Amino acid sequence: MPSLLAILLIVNSSRGHHFVFRYPKNPVSNAERNEGHPDPGENIQSSFKRLSVGNLDQSEVKRNWLAENLFGYEPHLLADILSPKASLCDSRFQLTIDGLTFVGHPTLIIRNLTKRNEAGSENGHHQSKTAASSSDSSPTGEKQENSNTPVSQVTMFHLVFVMEPAALDLNREVEDLYNHVITKFTAALRYEQIRCGYVRQEADRIMALTDEAGTNIEFGYDELMGRVLAQSSLARDIARIYYAVKTKSVAQVEVNNYISLSLQIPPYLPKTSLNFLEEDDTESIEYQYEHYPVLRPYHTLLLLENAEQLVSEIPFDSSPTLIQFIKALTPTKSLAELHEVIDCSLAQIYRLAAHLIYWKKAKLIDAISIRNVYVTPPRANFTNVATIAEQFQADFPQLDLFTLLSSFSTPKAYSSIIPSREQRSVYIEALVYLLKQDLVIQLHTYIYLMIPKHIKLGYNVEELEELQHDMSTELVASSTYSLISGSEQATDVERDWLKRLASSQPREVASLFQRLTQYFDGKHHVEEIMYRENLSRKEFKLILNRYQEYLVTVIHP
């Protein structure tokens, strides 16, 4: 999610609102970047030079350090804005200012203090810690704080994600971030704060380091951030989550060494029309749900990391079938074939596959075949092509990456690229590598059915040619080829045309053709049709050959 700019931590206590932490250290919005914002790597020393440090006393230096603007706003102002009243807490918070969207889940702690003993009683071995924390947070029994500690009793904390998404992506990105990251991480922090005052302790630690930096002119941004990340586990978790969301990866965090979380934005497949001739087609299509692909028996998984490494990362209490599934995965075997190898239901295979896809350990593809057509996608990212080429050369010394990529410039079966049978295995492995790097994609074949004018007029070809001599040009021209969007949507007249067209072949072939006409609408690719109708490739080719003059094939992703 490139639109994520920063993560902020706001804490409310009996002493007021506190802007505790931000990551990264100096985020820049697009508006600031366009206005020539200073280099984000600039340190505090150069900032003080602009402020003429010699003319300021130490308290003024400290105020300027703590009041370093963020996105053009003073931190204390942001702390006030991002600290909603109690009635608005414990629910989604969303605020957009000047193109910046602030999203979070402000969490009240004060109303939950009485639950600490309950949390402790559920875990006997943590009871002493819970009791101590309860006394810490009690308004009457609170421990004496060190004079340098900025936070006393925490009443609310708010982890805020600052985004700058495109207008059309705003709702989706906010929903994804809130549901899959913010609520889960905030819930873990709330639990730990109630159990042992974790958020308060971390806020104290971070703000003590910030105070120290504010009194030391030589203390730079980088040094402060380094110390905070070294000494605060909460700051490190925030940094991990920031990079995971930014890079669309998984953040493995262990909140206070007590609660393990795996956080990510799940894989998202933007809805695109399967019929590229009808971009605004709103018909519900079975190929994909709102965000995730539908699994089919002809699909398979492409592991994004080594199988042995993946197995080593799996918890010990995981399903043995999952481990068996990972070890059996190969991109040339379909899920249907794996179902027979592993000897478990296809439904269970789907569940295991969906699990690996969700956690971005694998990507869904059609089983690799040399008959498939692959091309370089128009939006392929070649930013890291030099690094990829170096790795490719190490893995496949007999091949050249750029020569191979040039072979995918025009659509053709992969078999035509492989020079010899002996090199097939190497080229298959190279294709797997390119698919992992998203440097090639598979094209599928879609079919349209065209009804010629002689069928529409009820004549054979010879009769129509004779008729053309006697009919006016206008009448003949009024009867052209017609595109039928499948027999399911065909009118009664169009159904008659289909029967007339099918009857030109033997009965068995004609019957199969009529069965398949519902798919000849450009929305179902060949593999999908064969799966739905349980056809072999040989049977399907028979129909294509017999009716080739009426069928138009196109290829696209």
Short mmCIF file of C-alpha atoms in Angstrom, two decimals, residues 498-518 539 542-543:
data_model
loop_
_atom_site.label_atom_id
_atom_site.label_comp_id
_atom_site.label_asym_id
_atom_site.label_seq_id
_atom_site.Cartn_x
_atom_site.Cartn_y
_atom_site.Cartn_z
CA LEU A 498 -27.81 -21.91 -33.51
CA LYS A 499 -29.79 -25.06 -34.29
CA ARG A 500 -29.46 -24.41 -38.00
CA LEU A 501 -25.73 -23.83 -37.60
CA ALA A 502 -25.21 -26.96 -35.48
CA SER A 503 -27.11 -29.18 -37.90
CA SER A 504 -24.34 -28.89 -40.49
CA GLN A 505 -22.37 -31.55 -38.55
CA PRO A 506 -23.15 -35.11 -37.37
CA ARG A 507 -25.67 -35.42 -34.53
CA GLU A 508 -23.17 -36.15 -31.72
CA VAL A 509 -20.92 -33.28 -32.75
CA ALA A 510 -23.91 -30.96 -33.18
CA SER A 511 -25.24 -31.88 -29.73
CA LEU A 512 -21.89 -31.12 -28.08
CA PHE A 513 -21.62 -27.85 -29.99
CA GLN A 514 -25.04 -26.70 -28.82
CA ARG A 515 -24.05 -27.57 -25.26
CA LEU A 516 -20.97 -25.38 -25.52
CA THR A 517 -22.52 -22.34 -27.21
CA GLN A 518 -23.42 -20.86 -23.81
CA GLU A 539 -12.99 -33.30 -27.65
CA LEU A 542 -12.96 -31.37 -32.43
CA ILE A 543 -15.60 -28.66 -31.96
#
